Amino acid sequence: MGQNLARNVASKGFPIAVHNRTSAKTEEFVATYGHEGDIVGGATMADFVGALERPRAVMIMVKAGAPVDAVIEELIAHLDDGDVIIDGGNSLFTDTERRVRSLAARGLRFLGTGVSGGEEGALHGPSMMPGGSHDAYAVVAEVFTKIAAQVDGEPCCTYIGDGGAGHYTKMVHNGIEYADMQLIAEAYDLLRHGLGLGNDELHEVFSTWNAGELSSFLIEITARIFAVRDDQPPVAGVAGAPGHLIDQVLDQAAQKGTGRQTAQEALELGIPVTAITEAVFARALSALRDQRLAASTVLPGPVPGDARVGDDRQGFVDAVRDALYASKVVAYAQGFDQLRAAGAEHGWALDLGTTAAIWRGGCIIRAQFLNRIRDAYTEHPDLANLLLAPYFTELLARTQDNWRRVVSEAVRLGIPAPAFSSSLAYYDGYRRAQLPANLIQAQRDLFGAHTYERVDRPGTFHSAWE
Ligand code: 6PG
C-alpha cells in the first residue's frame, strides 16, 4: 500500500522521499520506480527526514497498533515544530485521538487518515478520510486531493473532522464493507446451494446485477471471481475436480478487526448496526470449521427433498437481487446512523452527504447508489435515517415482497442468511409504531422495580405486579 501511494504521489508531479526500515527495500523501490517521478530514497530515518522540505509532511503506512507508536517515536527525534505526521493505516480512532493530543504537546501536528481502496486504489486513486489537525490538512490538501480518486471532477477526499474523526469514518466504512461482503456471500449461498447455479451462471448473474442498480466494486469483483479457473494441478488423494478457483478456497473468513470495532462502538452508542454485527459474527462462525464439520453430521436440517427452490428460477434470482439491494440499503443506513450518532457524541461536525460523496470512488464500498445517499443528505442534512429518504422508501416498498420471500426461503432451505434476515428485522422494527418493549419494561419493573413510563400520562411509575 505504502509503495503504491508513493508512486501515486510521484506520478502526480509531487517530489517525494521514501523510507523503509529495511534499507534494501528502499533501494529496490527507488531502482524499480524512481523513473516515475521525483523520488528520493532515505536509507536511514535521518536521511529520509533530511530530504523533506519544511514544514515536513510524513505519512506512515504500517500495521495499526504498537508499530505506529514505534515509528512515531523514532520519527519525532528528527522532526521540528509544526511538522506533520500522517497515519494512513487502519488505526483505532481512540489511538488517533491520543496521538493528536500527545504530538500537539510536542509541537507536532497529526492527521489520522483513513485510506481505502487496497493496492489498486493506493496506486490509481484511493478514497481518503483525513482527520485531526485542521491546519495540518492545509499542508497536504493539494497532494491528497490530487492523488485521491476523482468522481465527476470531485476528489474522493475531504477533511472529516478533528481528533479521531477520520479514522472513525474509515472504521465505519470497513464495517459497511463487512456487511456488504456478507450480504453478497449470502446471495451466493442461496443461488449456489438453494437454486443450484454453477460458477459460470453465477458469473452471468453478478455481471448482470453489476450493470444495474447494484453496480458496485464488490459486485463487480464477485462476478470476476466466479470466472477464475484454478491453475493448480489436483493434489494426489484429495477429492475435487479441476475447475473454478472459488471452489478450492477454504470457507473460513479472516478479519483484522475494523468490523468488530465498528460493532463495539455501535454498542457503546446504542445504535443498532445489525447487518455489520451479523457480518462480524458470520466470519467468527465460519472460523469454527472443525466444529461445523462435526456438527454437519449430527444436527439435522430440513428434509432433503424439501430443500429446493420452486420452478420459477429467474423469479428467485430476481428476488435475491432485490433482497440484496434492500439489505444493502439497511446496512448503509445503519452505518450512516452510527456516523451521525458518533458525530454528536464526539463533537465532530460530520457531513454525511460529503462522506457519501467521497465513498463514490476509490474505496472498497464504492457503489452507484452512494450518489443517492449523497443526494439524500444534501437535501436533508438532518435526516434521521436514510430509510426515510423518498428514494429509499420507494425502493424498499418495491423490493420488500421479494426480500421477505428470500428470507422465508432461506429459513425453509436451512441456508443461513443472518445479514439478510437481521436487516429485514431491523426494517420491520424501525417501521413499527408499536413494539413489544412494553412487556420488557413490565418485566423489568416486576423483578427489579426499574420503573416504566405510561402511554396515557407523563411521569415514571412502579407497580405492584403481583
Ligand atoms: C479498504 C479495506 C482495508 C481492509 C481490508 C481487510 O478500505 O481498503 O477496508 O482497509 O484492511 O479490507 O480487512 P479485514 O482483514 O478486516 O477483512
Short mmCIF file of C-alpha atoms and ligand atoms in Angstrom, two decimals:
data_model
loop_
_atom_site.label_atom_id
_atom_site.label_comp_id
_atom_site.label_asym_id
_atom_site.label_seq_id
_atom_site.Cartn_x
_atom_site.Cartn_y
_atom_site.Cartn_z
CA MET A 1 0.00 0.00 0.00
CA GLY A 2 2.74 2.44 1.04
CA GLN A 3 4.73 1.83 -2.12
CA ASN A 4 1.71 2.35 -4.34
CA LEU A 5 0.71 5.54 -2.55
CA ALA A 6 4.25 6.85 -3.00
CA ARG A 7 4.12 6.05 -6.72
CA ASN A 8 0.74 7.76 -6.96
CA VAL A 9 2.13 10.91 -5.31
CA ALA A 10 5.18 10.92 -7.59
CA SER A 11 3.11 10.35 -10.72
CA LYS A 12 1.09 13.48 -9.92
CA GLY A 13 4.27 15.55 -10.12
CA PHE A 14 4.99 15.96 -6.40
CA PRO A 15 8.52 15.30 -5.15
CA ILE A 16 8.60 12.51 -2.57
CA ALA A 17 11.10 10.82 -0.26
CA VAL A 18 10.59 7.21 0.83
CA HIS A 19 11.96 5.13 3.67
CA ASN A 20 11.59 1.54 4.81
CA ARG A 21 13.25 0.16 7.92
CA THR A 22 14.84 -2.45 5.63
CA SER A 23 17.10 -0.25 3.53
CA ALA A 24 17.34 -2.87 0.76
CA LYS A 25 13.61 -2.41 0.20
CA THR A 26 14.04 1.34 -0.11
CA GLU A 27 16.84 0.84 -2.66
CA GLU A 28 14.83 -1.68 -4.63
CA PHE A 29 11.81 0.62 -4.71
CA VAL A 30 13.83 3.57 -5.98
CA ALA A 31 15.60 1.36 -8.55
CA THR A 32 12.28 -0.02 -9.84
CA TYR A 33 10.06 3.05 -9.72
CA GLY A 34 12.43 6.00 -9.44
CA HIS A 35 11.84 6.89 -13.10
CA GLU A 36 8.14 7.50 -12.43
CA GLY A 37 8.77 10.85 -10.74
CA ASP A 38 10.90 12.87 -8.37
CA ILE A 39 11.58 10.04 -5.86
CA VAL A 40 14.40 10.05 -3.32
CA GLY A 41 15.22 7.11 -1.06
CA GLY A 42 16.30 7.64 2.55
CA ALA A 43 18.42 4.75 3.82
CA THR A 44 18.10 5.95 7.42
CA MET A 45 15.35 7.88 9.13
CA ALA A 46 17.70 10.85 9.39
CA ASP A 47 18.47 10.74 5.63
CA PHE A 48 14.80 10.45 4.85
CA VAL A 49 13.69 13.33 7.08
CA GLY A 50 16.62 15.41 5.82
CA ALA A 51 15.32 15.10 2.27
CA LEU A 52 11.97 16.73 3.13
CA GLU A 53 11.03 20.40 2.79
CA ARG A 54 9.65 22.18 5.85
CA PRO A 55 7.04 22.04 7.18
CA ARG A 56 7.62 18.34 6.64
CA ALA A 57 4.69 16.01 5.98
CA VAL A 58 5.48 12.36 6.73
CA MET A 59 2.98 9.62 6.01
CA ILE A 60 3.31 6.36 7.95
CA MET A 61 1.95 3.18 6.40
CA VAL A 62 2.46 0.40 8.96
CA LYS A 63 0.25 -2.09 10.80
CA ALA A 64 -2.17 -0.47 13.24
CA GLY A 65 -1.33 -0.52 16.93
CA ALA A 66 2.12 -0.57 18.54
CA PRO A 67 4.06 -0.32 15.22
CA VAL A 68 2.51 3.13 14.61
CA ASP A 69 3.68 4.38 18.01
CA ALA A 70 7.13 2.86 17.45
CA VAL A 71 7.58 4.63 14.11
CA ILE A 72 6.28 7.92 15.54
CA GLU A 73 8.76 7.72 18.41
CA GLU A 74 11.64 7.09 16.02
CA LEU A 75 10.47 9.84 13.70
CA ILE A 76 9.91 12.68 16.13
CA ALA A 77 13.53 12.77 17.17
CA HIS A 78 14.21 14.14 13.67
CA LEU A 79 11.23 16.50 13.27
CA ASP A 80 10.73 20.17 14.11
CA ASP A 81 7.85 22.24 15.42
CA GLY A 82 4.93 22.42 13.01
CA ASP A 83 5.86 19.30 11.04
CA VAL A 84 3.00 16.97 10.16
CA ILE A 85 2.73 13.22 10.78
CA ILE A 86 0.04 11.31 8.89
CA ASP A 87 -1.04 7.81 9.84
CA GLY A 88 -2.60 6.18 6.77
CA GLY A 89 -3.36 2.80 8.36
CA ASN A 90 -6.50 1.39 9.97
CA SER A 91 -5.78 2.76 13.44
CA LEU A 92 -8.38 2.66 16.17
CA PHE A 93 -9.81 6.18 16.45
CA THR A 94 -9.09 6.39 20.18
CA ASP A 95 -5.40 5.77 19.43
CA THR A 96 -5.58 8.57 16.88
CA GLU A 97 -7.15 10.92 19.43
CA ARG A 98 -4.32 10.11 21.86
CA ARG A 99 -1.67 10.72 19.18
CA VAL A 100 -3.22 14.03 18.12
CA ARG A 101 -3.04 15.22 21.72
CA SER A 102 0.39 13.87 22.63
CA LEU A 103 2.02 15.12 19.43
CA ALA A 104 0.40 18.55 19.76
CA ALA A 105 2.02 18.76 23.20
CA ARG A 106 5.35 18.20 21.44
CA GLY A 107 4.70 20.86 18.81
CA LEU A 108 3.79 18.41 16.03
CA ARG A 109 0.61 18.13 14.00
CA PHE A 110 -1.09 14.79 13.38
CA LEU A 111 -3.57 13.57 10.79
CA GLY A 112 -5.23 10.20 11.29
CA THR A 113 -6.22 9.40 7.72
CA GLY A 114 -8.43 6.58 6.56
CA VAL A 115 -7.26 5.35 3.16
CA SER A 116 -9.45 2.90 1.31
CA GLY A 117 -9.07 1.06 -1.93
CA GLY A 118 -6.44 -1.60 -1.38
CA GLU A 119 -3.33 -1.83 -3.52
CA GLU A 120 -5.01 -0.69 -6.72
CA GLY A 121 -6.72 2.22 -5.05
CA ALA A 122 -3.48 3.39 -3.49
CA LEU A 123 -1.83 3.46 -6.92
CA HIS A 124 -4.64 4.84 -9.06
CA GLY A 125 -6.68 6.89 -6.58
CA PRO A 126 -7.98 5.89 -3.15
CA SER A 127 -10.77 7.38 -1.11
CA MET A 128 -9.18 9.40 1.70
CA MET A 129 -10.63 10.35 5.07
CA PRO A 130 -8.20 12.68 6.89
CA GLY A 131 -8.99 13.79 10.43
CA GLY A 132 -7.09 15.52 13.20
CA SER A 133 -5.25 18.84 12.98
CA HIS A 134 -7.17 21.06 10.56
CA ASP A 135 -4.22 23.32 9.78
CA ALA A 136 -2.13 20.19 9.09
CA TYR A 137 -4.66 19.26 6.44
CA ALA A 138 -3.95 22.58 4.70
CA VAL A 139 -0.31 21.43 4.31
CA VAL A 140 -1.26 18.21 2.47
CA ALA A 141 -4.63 19.10 0.93
CA GLU A 142 -3.24 19.69 -2.56
CA VAL A 143 -1.40 16.36 -2.64
CA PHE A 144 -4.28 14.42 -1.07
CA THR A 145 -6.94 15.80 -3.38
CA LYS A 146 -4.76 15.13 -6.45
CA ILE A 147 -3.87 11.53 -5.54
CA ALA A 148 -7.42 10.62 -4.48
CA ALA A 149 -9.91 9.03 -6.86
CA GLN A 150 -11.93 11.60 -8.82
CA VAL A 151 -15.66 11.22 -9.46
CA ASP A 152 -17.49 13.74 -11.67
CA GLY A 153 -14.50 16.04 -11.30
CA GLU A 154 -14.62 15.92 -7.47
CA PRO A 155 -11.82 14.36 -5.39
CA CYS A 156 -12.75 11.49 -3.08
CA CYS A 157 -11.05 13.24 -0.19
CA THR A 158 -12.18 15.82 2.30
CA TYR A 159 -11.20 16.89 5.79
CA ILE A 160 -13.50 14.85 8.01
CA GLY A 161 -13.12 16.48 11.42
CA ASP A 162 -10.80 16.85 14.37
CA GLY A 163 -9.37 14.19 16.68
CA GLY A 164 -10.14 10.66 15.51
CA ALA A 165 -12.95 11.62 13.10
CA GLY A 166 -11.09 10.41 10.00
CA HIS A 167 -10.23 7.01 11.40
CA TYR A 168 -13.71 6.64 12.90
CA THR A 169 -15.23 7.26 9.48
CA LYS A 170 -12.83 4.74 7.92
CA MET A 171 -13.76 2.22 10.63
CA VAL A 172 -17.45 2.57 9.76
CA HIS A 173 -16.55 2.32 6.07
CA ASN A 174 -14.95 -1.02 6.88
CA GLY A 175 -17.94 -2.10 8.95
CA ILE A 176 -20.19 -1.42 5.97
CA GLU A 177 -17.65 -3.30 3.83
CA TYR A 178 -18.07 -6.35 6.11
CA ALA A 179 -21.87 -6.14 5.83
CA ASP A 180 -21.79 -5.68 2.07
CA MET A 181 -19.46 -8.66 1.62
CA GLN A 182 -21.58 -10.85 3.91
CA LEU A 183 -24.77 -9.93 2.04
CA ILE A 184 -23.14 -10.82 -1.27
CA ALA A 185 -21.92 -14.10 0.27
CA GLU A 186 -25.47 -14.91 1.41
CA ALA A 187 -26.81 -14.19 -2.09
CA TYR A 188 -24.11 -16.53 -3.44
CA ASP A 189 -25.05 -19.27 -0.96
CA LEU A 190 -28.74 -19.06 -1.87
CA LEU A 191 -28.07 -19.08 -5.59
CA ARG A 192 -25.40 -21.79 -5.38
CA HIS A 193 -26.98 -24.15 -2.88
CA GLY A 194 -30.64 -23.09 -2.98
CA LEU A 195 -31.00 -22.76 -6.74
CA GLY A 196 -28.04 -24.90 -7.76
CA LEU A 197 -26.35 -22.38 -10.05
CA GLY A 198 -22.83 -23.21 -11.22
CA ASN A 199 -19.96 -20.76 -11.23
CA ASP A 200 -20.42 -19.79 -14.87
CA GLU A 201 -24.07 -18.98 -14.21
CA LEU A 202 -23.11 -17.06 -11.07
CA HIS A 203 -20.66 -15.05 -13.15
CA GLU A 204 -23.52 -14.16 -15.51
CA VAL A 205 -25.93 -13.26 -12.70
CA PHE A 206 -23.48 -11.00 -10.87
CA SER A 207 -22.34 -9.40 -14.13
CA THR A 208 -25.96 -8.60 -14.95
CA TRP A 209 -26.53 -7.18 -11.48
CA ASN A 210 -23.42 -5.05 -11.82
CA ALA A 211 -24.93 -3.46 -14.94
CA GLY A 212 -27.96 -2.26 -12.94
CA GLU A 213 -28.81 -0.50 -9.69
CA LEU A 214 -26.48 -2.76 -7.71
CA SER A 215 -23.46 -1.60 -9.69
CA SER A 216 -20.52 -1.51 -7.28
CA PHE A 217 -16.91 -2.56 -6.88
CA LEU A 218 -17.80 -5.54 -4.66
CA ILE A 219 -20.43 -6.91 -7.08
CA GLU A 220 -18.01 -6.39 -9.97
CA ILE A 221 -15.15 -8.32 -8.32
CA THR A 222 -17.60 -11.03 -7.24
CA ALA A 223 -18.60 -11.56 -10.87
CA ARG A 224 -14.93 -11.71 -11.83
CA ILE A 225 -14.12 -14.22 -9.08
CA PHE A 226 -16.65 -16.75 -10.45
CA ALA A 227 -14.90 -16.71 -13.82
CA VAL A 228 -11.44 -17.61 -12.50
CA ARG A 229 -10.26 -21.15 -13.17
CA ASP A 230 -7.95 -22.96 -10.78
CA ASP A 231 -4.44 -23.20 -12.19
CA GLN A 232 -3.16 -25.68 -9.61
CA PRO A 233 -2.79 -29.36 -10.50
CA PRO A 234 -5.00 -31.68 -8.43
CA VAL A 235 -3.39 -32.87 -5.20
CA ALA A 236 -2.98 -36.64 -5.16
CA GLY A 237 -5.54 -38.26 -2.88
CA VAL A 238 -7.58 -35.07 -2.38
CA ALA A 239 -11.09 -35.03 -3.83
CA GLY A 240 -12.21 -32.25 -6.17
CA ALA A 241 -12.20 -31.97 -9.93
CA PRO A 242 -10.14 -29.24 -11.58
CA GLY A 243 -12.42 -26.31 -12.06
CA HIS A 244 -13.02 -22.90 -10.58
CA LEU A 245 -10.66 -21.42 -8.04
CA ILE A 246 -13.51 -20.29 -5.75
CA ASP A 247 -14.34 -23.93 -5.01
CA GLN A 248 -10.82 -24.52 -3.67
CA VAL A 249 -10.85 -21.59 -1.25
CA LEU A 250 -11.30 -22.64 2.38
CA ASP A 251 -14.54 -21.33 3.85
CA GLN A 252 -13.03 -19.61 6.89
CA ALA A 253 -13.14 -15.81 6.80
CA ALA A 254 -10.33 -13.91 8.49
CA GLN A 255 -10.54 -10.42 9.93
CA LYS A 256 -8.18 -7.77 11.16
CA GLY A 257 -10.64 -6.06 13.48
CA THR A 258 -12.23 -2.96 11.98
CA GLY A 259 -15.63 -4.67 11.57
CA ARG A 260 -15.54 -5.81 15.17
CA GLN A 261 -14.52 -2.31 16.30
CA THR A 262 -17.44 -0.79 14.38
CA ALA A 263 -19.86 -3.14 16.12
CA GLN A 264 -18.28 -2.47 19.53
CA GLU A 265 -18.51 1.29 19.05
CA ALA A 266 -22.11 0.97 17.86
CA LEU A 267 -22.94 -0.93 21.05
CA GLU A 268 -21.35 1.87 23.05
CA LEU A 269 -23.52 4.42 21.24
CA GLY A 270 -26.64 2.24 21.38
CA ILE A 271 -27.04 2.37 17.61
CA PRO A 272 -28.35 -0.86 16.04
CA VAL A 273 -25.93 -1.81 13.27
CA THR A 274 -27.34 -5.29 12.91
CA ALA A 275 -26.03 -6.08 9.43
CA ILE A 276 -22.45 -5.13 10.31
CA THR A 277 -22.56 -7.04 13.58
CA GLU A 278 -24.05 -10.14 11.96
CA ALA A 279 -21.32 -9.96 9.34
CA VAL A 280 -18.66 -10.00 12.06
CA PHE A 281 -20.36 -12.94 13.78
CA ALA A 282 -20.72 -14.78 10.46
CA ARG A 283 -16.94 -14.56 10.00
CA ALA A 284 -16.48 -15.84 13.55
CA LEU A 285 -18.84 -18.75 12.88
CA SER A 286 -17.07 -19.57 9.64
CA ALA A 287 -13.81 -19.79 11.58
CA LEU A 288 -15.24 -22.65 13.69
CA ARG A 289 -14.71 -25.04 10.80
CA ASP A 290 -13.79 -28.13 12.81
CA GLN A 291 -16.91 -27.78 14.92
CA ARG A 292 -19.05 -27.15 11.83
CA LEU A 293 -17.71 -30.26 10.14
CA ALA A 294 -18.56 -32.34 13.19
CA ALA A 295 -21.98 -30.71 13.65
CA SER A 296 -22.84 -31.21 9.98
CA THR A 297 -23.06 -34.95 10.61
CA VAL A 298 -25.14 -34.61 13.78
CA LEU A 299 -27.52 -31.64 13.68
CA PRO A 300 -30.47 -32.12 11.33
CA GLY A 301 -31.64 -29.59 8.74
CA PRO A 302 -34.76 -29.55 6.56
CA VAL A 303 -35.85 -32.82 4.93
CA PRO A 304 -33.51 -33.04 1.88
CA GLY A 305 -36.33 -33.43 -0.64
CA ASP A 306 -37.90 -30.17 0.57
CA ALA A 307 -34.71 -28.22 0.18
CA ARG A 308 -35.41 -26.97 -3.33
CA VAL A 309 -36.43 -23.63 -4.72
CA GLY A 310 -39.60 -23.77 -6.87
CA ASP A 311 -39.70 -23.78 -10.67
CA ASP A 312 -39.56 -20.02 -11.16
CA ARG A 313 -35.78 -19.87 -11.29
CA GLN A 314 -35.41 -16.41 -12.83
CA GLY A 315 -38.01 -15.16 -10.36
CA PHE A 316 -35.85 -16.43 -7.50
CA VAL A 317 -32.69 -14.83 -8.94
CA ASP A 318 -34.57 -11.52 -9.18
CA ALA A 319 -35.86 -11.95 -5.64
CA VAL A 320 -32.33 -12.50 -4.33
CA ARG A 321 -31.22 -9.37 -6.19
CA ASP A 322 -34.00 -7.36 -4.53
CA ALA A 323 -33.24 -8.84 -1.11
CA LEU A 324 -29.58 -7.96 -1.59
CA TYR A 325 -30.37 -4.39 -2.58
CA ALA A 326 -32.85 -3.81 0.25
CA SER A 327 -30.46 -5.33 2.81
CA LYS A 328 -27.59 -3.23 1.48
CA VAL A 329 -29.66 -0.11 1.89
CA VAL A 330 -30.28 -1.10 5.53
CA ALA A 331 -26.58 -1.82 6.11
CA TYR A 332 -25.53 1.56 4.73
CA ALA A 333 -28.37 3.31 6.58
CA GLN A 334 -27.16 1.75 9.82
CA GLY A 335 -23.55 2.74 9.15
CA PHE A 336 -24.55 6.33 8.40
CA ASP A 337 -26.73 6.33 11.51
CA GLN A 338 -23.68 5.31 13.52
CA LEU A 339 -21.67 8.17 11.98
CA ARG A 340 -24.46 10.62 12.83
CA ALA A 341 -24.54 9.44 16.44
CA ALA A 342 -20.74 9.34 16.76
CA GLY A 343 -20.51 12.89 15.43
CA ALA A 344 -22.91 14.06 18.14
CA GLU A 345 -21.13 12.03 20.83
CA HIS A 346 -17.60 13.16 19.97
CA GLY A 347 -18.39 16.69 18.84
CA TRP A 348 -17.42 16.12 15.21
CA ALA A 349 -19.28 18.13 12.58
CA LEU A 350 -19.52 15.16 10.22
CA ASP A 351 -21.03 15.96 6.85
CA LEU A 352 -22.77 12.74 5.85
CA GLY A 353 -23.53 13.90 2.32
CA THR A 354 -19.86 14.62 1.71
CA THR A 355 -18.89 11.30 3.30
CA ALA A 356 -21.17 9.52 0.83
CA ALA A 357 -19.62 11.59 -1.97
CA ILE A 358 -16.03 10.61 -1.13
CA TRP A 359 -17.04 6.94 -0.96
CA ARG A 360 -18.30 7.02 -4.57
CA GLY A 361 -14.83 6.34 -5.91
CA GLY A 362 -11.59 4.67 -4.91
CA CYS A 363 -12.83 2.77 -1.87
CA ILE A 364 -13.95 -0.82 -1.41
CA ILE A 365 -17.63 0.05 -0.86
CA ARG A 366 -17.86 2.38 -3.86
CA ALA A 367 -21.25 1.89 -5.43
CA GLN A 368 -23.59 3.68 -7.77
CA PHE A 369 -26.23 4.14 -5.09
CA LEU A 370 -23.89 6.28 -2.97
CA ASN A 371 -25.00 9.09 -5.32
CA ARG A 372 -28.49 8.60 -3.90
CA ILE A 373 -27.16 8.66 -0.33
CA ARG A 374 -25.22 11.84 -1.08
CA ASP A 375 -28.38 13.43 -2.56
CA ALA A 376 -30.49 12.36 0.42
CA TYR A 377 -28.16 14.00 2.96
CA THR A 378 -27.53 17.04 0.79
CA GLU A 379 -31.28 17.67 0.57
CA HIS A 380 -31.88 16.90 4.26
CA PRO A 381 -28.66 17.17 6.32
CA ASP A 382 -30.64 16.33 9.49
CA LEU A 383 -32.26 13.22 8.02
CA ALA A 384 -32.93 10.87 10.97
CA ASN A 385 -32.44 7.73 8.91
CA LEU A 386 -31.65 7.06 5.28
CA LEU A 387 -34.64 4.72 5.03
CA LEU A 388 -36.86 7.81 5.33
CA ALA A 389 -35.42 9.48 2.22
CA PRO A 390 -38.04 9.21 -0.57
CA TYR A 391 -35.76 7.30 -2.97
CA PHE A 392 -35.02 4.62 -0.38
CA THR A 393 -38.59 4.48 0.96
CA GLU A 394 -39.79 3.80 -2.58
CA LEU A 395 -37.02 1.25 -3.17
CA LEU A 396 -37.91 -0.68 -0.02
CA ALA A 397 -41.61 -0.60 -0.91
CA ARG A 398 -40.73 -2.05 -4.30
CA THR A 399 -38.37 -4.77 -3.03
CA GLN A 400 -39.86 -5.82 0.29
CA ASP A 401 -42.05 -8.65 -1.04
CA ASN A 402 -39.07 -10.33 -2.68
CA TRP A 403 -36.95 -9.62 0.41
CA ARG A 404 -39.48 -11.44 2.59
CA ARG A 405 -39.70 -14.27 0.10
CA VAL A 406 -35.93 -14.78 0.10
CA VAL A 407 -35.62 -14.71 3.89
CA SER A 408 -38.51 -17.21 4.15
CA GLU A 409 -36.90 -19.44 1.54
CA ALA A 410 -33.55 -19.27 3.33
CA VAL A 411 -35.20 -20.40 6.57
CA ARG A 412 -37.11 -23.15 4.75
CA LEU A 413 -33.97 -24.34 2.94
CA GLY A 414 -31.81 -24.24 6.06
CA ILE A 415 -29.38 -21.81 4.41
CA PRO A 416 -28.13 -19.24 6.91
CA ALA A 417 -28.81 -15.65 5.86
CA PRO A 418 -28.09 -13.68 9.04
CA ALA A 419 -27.42 -10.34 7.35
CA PHE A 420 -30.46 -10.60 5.02
CA SER A 421 -32.76 -11.58 7.87
CA SER A 422 -31.42 -9.19 10.50
CA SER A 423 -31.68 -6.32 8.00
CA LEU A 424 -35.29 -7.23 7.35
CA ALA A 425 -35.96 -7.49 11.10
CA TYR A 426 -34.42 -4.03 11.55
CA TYR A 427 -36.62 -2.68 8.77
CA ASP A 428 -39.72 -4.20 10.31
CA GLY A 429 -38.72 -2.98 13.77
CA TYR A 430 -37.95 0.53 12.56
CA ARG A 431 -41.25 0.88 10.74
CA ARG A 432 -43.40 -0.43 13.63
CA ALA A 433 -45.28 2.14 15.68
CA GLN A 434 -45.76 -0.46 18.40
CA LEU A 435 -43.04 -2.84 19.56
CA PRO A 436 -43.27 -5.39 22.39
CA ALA A 437 -40.87 -3.36 24.54
CA ASN A 438 -43.82 -2.56 26.82
CA LEU A 439 -43.55 -6.16 28.05
CA ILE A 440 -39.82 -5.81 28.67
CA GLN A 441 -40.46 -2.69 30.71
CA ALA A 442 -43.17 -4.50 32.68
CA GLN A 443 -40.84 -7.42 33.38
CA ARG A 444 -38.06 -5.06 34.49
CA ASP A 445 -40.43 -3.27 36.80
CA LEU A 446 -41.81 -6.52 38.22
CA PHE A 447 -38.49 -8.14 39.08
CA GLY A 448 -36.37 -5.10 39.80
CA ALA A 449 -38.62 -2.10 40.39
CA HIS A 450 -36.86 -0.44 37.43
CA THR A 451 -39.97 1.71 36.76
CA TYR A 452 -41.68 2.42 33.46
CA GLU A 453 -43.42 5.23 31.61
CA ARG A 454 -47.07 5.10 30.53
CA VAL A 455 -48.63 5.87 27.17
CA ASP A 456 -51.55 7.78 28.68
CA ARG A 457 -49.90 10.17 31.16
CA PRO A 458 -46.47 11.64 31.87
CA GLY A 459 -44.29 10.52 34.75
CA THR A 460 -42.38 7.49 35.99
CA PHE A 461 -44.29 4.60 37.53
CA HIS A 462 -43.72 1.48 39.57
CA SER A 463 -46.50 -1.05 40.10
CA ALA A 464 -47.13 -4.00 42.39
CA TRP A 465 -47.49 -6.51 39.57
CA GLU A 466 -48.22 -9.47 41.83
C1 6PG B 1 -10.00 -0.76 2.43
C2 6PG B 1 -10.11 -2.02 3.25
C3 6PG B 1 -8.89 -2.31 4.03
C4 6PG B 1 -9.02 -3.53 4.95
C5 6PG B 1 -9.16 -4.82 4.24
C6 6PG B 1 -9.06 -6.05 5.13
O1 6PG B 1 -10.84 0.09 2.65
O2 6PG B 1 -9.11 -0.66 1.59
O3 6PG B 1 -11.16 -1.84 4.19
O4 6PG B 1 -8.59 -1.18 4.80
O5 6PG B 1 -7.87 -3.62 5.70
O6 6PG B 1 -10.38 -4.84 3.58
O7 6PG B 1 -9.90 -6.01 6.23
P1 6PG B 1 -10.22 -7.35 7.02
O8 6PG B 1 -8.95 -8.15 7.05
O9 6PG B 1 -10.62 -6.96 8.41
O10 6PG B 1 -11.29 -8.05 6.25
#
